PDB file of C-alpha atoms in Angstrom:
ATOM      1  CA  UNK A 129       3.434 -25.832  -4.215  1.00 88.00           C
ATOM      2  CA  UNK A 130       3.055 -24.521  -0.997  1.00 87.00           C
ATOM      3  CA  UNK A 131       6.175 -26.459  -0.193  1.00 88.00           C
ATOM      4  CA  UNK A 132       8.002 -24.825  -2.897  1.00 91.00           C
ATOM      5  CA  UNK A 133       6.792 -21.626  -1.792  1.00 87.00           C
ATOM      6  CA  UNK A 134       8.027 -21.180   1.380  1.00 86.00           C
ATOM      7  CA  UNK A 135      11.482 -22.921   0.289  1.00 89.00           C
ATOM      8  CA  UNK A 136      11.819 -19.271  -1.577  1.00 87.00           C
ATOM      9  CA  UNK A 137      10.301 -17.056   1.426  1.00 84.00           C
ATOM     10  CA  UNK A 138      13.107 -18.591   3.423  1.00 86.00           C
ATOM     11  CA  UNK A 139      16.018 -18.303   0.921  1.00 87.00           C
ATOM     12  CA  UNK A 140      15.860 -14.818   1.347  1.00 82.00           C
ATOM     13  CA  UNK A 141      17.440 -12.369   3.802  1.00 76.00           C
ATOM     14  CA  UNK A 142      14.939  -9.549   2.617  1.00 75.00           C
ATOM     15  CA  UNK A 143      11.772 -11.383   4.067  1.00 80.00           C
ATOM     16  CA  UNK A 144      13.583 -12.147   7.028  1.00 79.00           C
ATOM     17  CA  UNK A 145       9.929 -11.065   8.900  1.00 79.00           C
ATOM     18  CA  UNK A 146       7.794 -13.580   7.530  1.00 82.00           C
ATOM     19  CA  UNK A 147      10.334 -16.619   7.706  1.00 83.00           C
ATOM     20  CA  UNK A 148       8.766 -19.463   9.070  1.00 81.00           C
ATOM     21  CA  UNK A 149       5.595 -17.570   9.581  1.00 82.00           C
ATOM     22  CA  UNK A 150       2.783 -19.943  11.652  1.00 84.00           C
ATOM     23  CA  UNK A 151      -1.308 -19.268  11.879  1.00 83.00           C
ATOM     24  CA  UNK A 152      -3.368 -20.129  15.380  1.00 84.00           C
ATOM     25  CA  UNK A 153      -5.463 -23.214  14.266  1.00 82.00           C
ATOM     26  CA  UNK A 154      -8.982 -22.238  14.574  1.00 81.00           C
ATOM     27  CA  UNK A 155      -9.719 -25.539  16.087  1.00 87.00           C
ATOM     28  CA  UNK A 156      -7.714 -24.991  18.926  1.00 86.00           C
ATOM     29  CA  UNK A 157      -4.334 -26.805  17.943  1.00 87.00           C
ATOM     30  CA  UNK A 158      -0.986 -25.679  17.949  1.00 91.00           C
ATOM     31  CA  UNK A 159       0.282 -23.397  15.459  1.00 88.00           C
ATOM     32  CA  UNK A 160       0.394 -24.719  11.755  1.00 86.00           C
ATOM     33  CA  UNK A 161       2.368 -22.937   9.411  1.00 84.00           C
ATOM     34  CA  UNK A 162       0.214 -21.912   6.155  1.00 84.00           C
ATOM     35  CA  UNK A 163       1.340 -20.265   3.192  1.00 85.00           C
ATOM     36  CA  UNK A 164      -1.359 -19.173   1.521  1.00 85.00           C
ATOM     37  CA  UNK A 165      -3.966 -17.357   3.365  1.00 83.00           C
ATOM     38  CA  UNK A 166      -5.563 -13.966   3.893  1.00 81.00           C
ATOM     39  CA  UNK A 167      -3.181 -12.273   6.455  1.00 82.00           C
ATOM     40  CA  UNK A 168      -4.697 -10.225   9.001  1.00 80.00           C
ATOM     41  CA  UNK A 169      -2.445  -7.083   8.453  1.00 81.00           C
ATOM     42  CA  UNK A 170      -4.071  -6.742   4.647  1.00 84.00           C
ATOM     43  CA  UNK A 171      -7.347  -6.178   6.427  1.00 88.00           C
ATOM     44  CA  UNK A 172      -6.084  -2.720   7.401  1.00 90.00           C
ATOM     45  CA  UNK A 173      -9.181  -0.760   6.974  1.00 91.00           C
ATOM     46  CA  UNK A 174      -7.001   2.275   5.333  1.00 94.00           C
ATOM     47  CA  UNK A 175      -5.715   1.803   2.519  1.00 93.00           C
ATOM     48  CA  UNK A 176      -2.123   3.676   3.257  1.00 90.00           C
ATOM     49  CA  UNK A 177      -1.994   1.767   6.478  1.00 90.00           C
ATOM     50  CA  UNK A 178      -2.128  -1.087   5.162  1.00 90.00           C
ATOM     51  CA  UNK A 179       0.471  -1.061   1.973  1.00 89.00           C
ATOM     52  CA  UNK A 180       3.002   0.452   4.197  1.00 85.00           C
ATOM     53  CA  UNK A 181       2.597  -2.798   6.792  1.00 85.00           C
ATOM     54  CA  UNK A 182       2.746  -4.795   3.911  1.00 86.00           C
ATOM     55  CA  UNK A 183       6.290  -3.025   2.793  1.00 85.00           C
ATOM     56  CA  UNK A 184       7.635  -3.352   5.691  1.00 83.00           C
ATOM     57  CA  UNK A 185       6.672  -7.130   6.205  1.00 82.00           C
ATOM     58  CA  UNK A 186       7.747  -7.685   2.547  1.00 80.00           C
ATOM     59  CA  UNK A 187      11.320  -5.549   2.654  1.00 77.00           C
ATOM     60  CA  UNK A 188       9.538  -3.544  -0.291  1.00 74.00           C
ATOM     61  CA  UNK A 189       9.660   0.033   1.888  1.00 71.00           C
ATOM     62  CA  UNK A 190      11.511   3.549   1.877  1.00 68.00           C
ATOM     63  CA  UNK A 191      13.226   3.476   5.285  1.00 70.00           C
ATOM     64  CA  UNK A 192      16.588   4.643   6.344  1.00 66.00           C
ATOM     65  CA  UNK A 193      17.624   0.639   7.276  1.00 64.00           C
ATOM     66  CA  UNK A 194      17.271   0.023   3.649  1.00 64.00           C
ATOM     67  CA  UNK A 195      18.699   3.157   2.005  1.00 62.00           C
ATOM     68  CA  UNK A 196      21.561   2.760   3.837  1.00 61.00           C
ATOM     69  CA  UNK A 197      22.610  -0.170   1.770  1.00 61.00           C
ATOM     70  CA  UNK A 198      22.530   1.741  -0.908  1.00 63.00           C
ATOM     71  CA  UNK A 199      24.100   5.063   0.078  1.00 63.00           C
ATOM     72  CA  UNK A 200      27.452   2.944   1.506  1.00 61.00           C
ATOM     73  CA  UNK A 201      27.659   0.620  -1.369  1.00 56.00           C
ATOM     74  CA  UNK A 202      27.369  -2.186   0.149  1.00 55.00           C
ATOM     75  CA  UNK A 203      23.911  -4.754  -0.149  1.00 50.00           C
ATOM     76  CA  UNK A 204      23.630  -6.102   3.348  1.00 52.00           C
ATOM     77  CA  UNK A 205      26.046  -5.570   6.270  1.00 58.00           C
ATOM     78  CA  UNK A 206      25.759  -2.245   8.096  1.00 75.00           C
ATOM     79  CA  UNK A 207      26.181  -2.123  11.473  1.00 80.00           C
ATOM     80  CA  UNK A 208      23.187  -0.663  13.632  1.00 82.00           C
ATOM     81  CA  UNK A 209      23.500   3.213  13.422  1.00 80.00           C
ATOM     82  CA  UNK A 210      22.039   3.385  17.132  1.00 85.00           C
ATOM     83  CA  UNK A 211      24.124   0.346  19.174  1.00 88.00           C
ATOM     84  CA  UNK A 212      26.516  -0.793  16.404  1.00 84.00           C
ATOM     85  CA  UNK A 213      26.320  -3.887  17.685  1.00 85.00           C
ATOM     86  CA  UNK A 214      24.150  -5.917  14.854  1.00 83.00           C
ATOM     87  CA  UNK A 215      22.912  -5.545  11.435  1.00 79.00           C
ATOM     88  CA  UNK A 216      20.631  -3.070  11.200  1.00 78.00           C
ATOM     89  CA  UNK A 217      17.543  -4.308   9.672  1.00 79.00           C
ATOM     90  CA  UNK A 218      13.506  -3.364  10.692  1.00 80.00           C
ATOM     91  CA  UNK A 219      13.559  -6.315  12.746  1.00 80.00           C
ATOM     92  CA  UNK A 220      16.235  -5.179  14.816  1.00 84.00           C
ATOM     93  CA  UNK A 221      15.584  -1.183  15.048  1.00 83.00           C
ATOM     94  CA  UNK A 222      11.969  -2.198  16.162  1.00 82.00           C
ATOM     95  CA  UNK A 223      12.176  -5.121  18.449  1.00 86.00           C
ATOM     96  CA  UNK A 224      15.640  -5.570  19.353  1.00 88.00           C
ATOM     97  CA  UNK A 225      18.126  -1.994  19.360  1.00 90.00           C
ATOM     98  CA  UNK A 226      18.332  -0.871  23.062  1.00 90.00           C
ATOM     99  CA  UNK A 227      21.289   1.928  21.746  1.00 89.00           C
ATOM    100  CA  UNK A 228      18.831   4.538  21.666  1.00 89.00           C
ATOM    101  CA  UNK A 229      17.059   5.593  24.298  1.00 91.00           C
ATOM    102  CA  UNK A 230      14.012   7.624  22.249  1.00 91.00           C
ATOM    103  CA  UNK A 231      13.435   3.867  20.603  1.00 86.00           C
ATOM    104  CA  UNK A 232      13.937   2.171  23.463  1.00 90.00           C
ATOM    105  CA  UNK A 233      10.607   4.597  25.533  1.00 91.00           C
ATOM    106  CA  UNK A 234       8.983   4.279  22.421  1.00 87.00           C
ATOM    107  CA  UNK A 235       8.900   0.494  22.327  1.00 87.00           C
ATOM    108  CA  UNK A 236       7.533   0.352  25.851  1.00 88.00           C
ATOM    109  CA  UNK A 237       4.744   3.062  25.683  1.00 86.00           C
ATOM    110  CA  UNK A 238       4.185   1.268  22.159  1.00 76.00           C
TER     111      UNK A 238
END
């Protein structure tokens, strides 16, 4: 099942953040991936906190990366609003996108 599971997780473009997801082994070992377990972002103490983290991991959120798609008619595609360079997907805006600088002084006081 578990198998089966993350088959699905990974067929998908819109969970793109929790492909191939891995755990720390408690024991000491390398990472392992699991597919069922408790995450530690749905221990979020506040209750808003934590069902927006869990849009946002799950592509289930309001943002402009994914209202875009709808807006321009097209389901996956745009180019990055800020460097046009890539897609422009969460992943990217947060971790990758250097075409703003605002994002960019963000990431690095962040």
């Amino acid at each position: 099942m578990d198998k089966a599971l993350q088959e699905e997780i990974d067929a998908t473009d819109r969970l793109e953040l929790v492909h191939g997801r891995t755990e720390d082994d408690p024991d000491g070992g390398p990472p392992r991936r699991v597919v069922r377990k408790l995450r530690h972002y749905l221990r979020v103490y506040n209750p808003g906190h934590r069902k927006a983290l869990a849009r946002v991991l799950l592509s289930s959120h309001n943002l402009a990366t994914c209202r875009r798609r709808y807006t321009h008619n097209s389901a996956w595609g745009l180019r990055c609003r800020f460097c046009g360079e890539q897609e422009e997907t969460v992943s990217h805006v947060w971790l990758v996108c250097g075409g703003n600088e605002e994002l960019v002084a963000a990431r690095k006081s962040y």
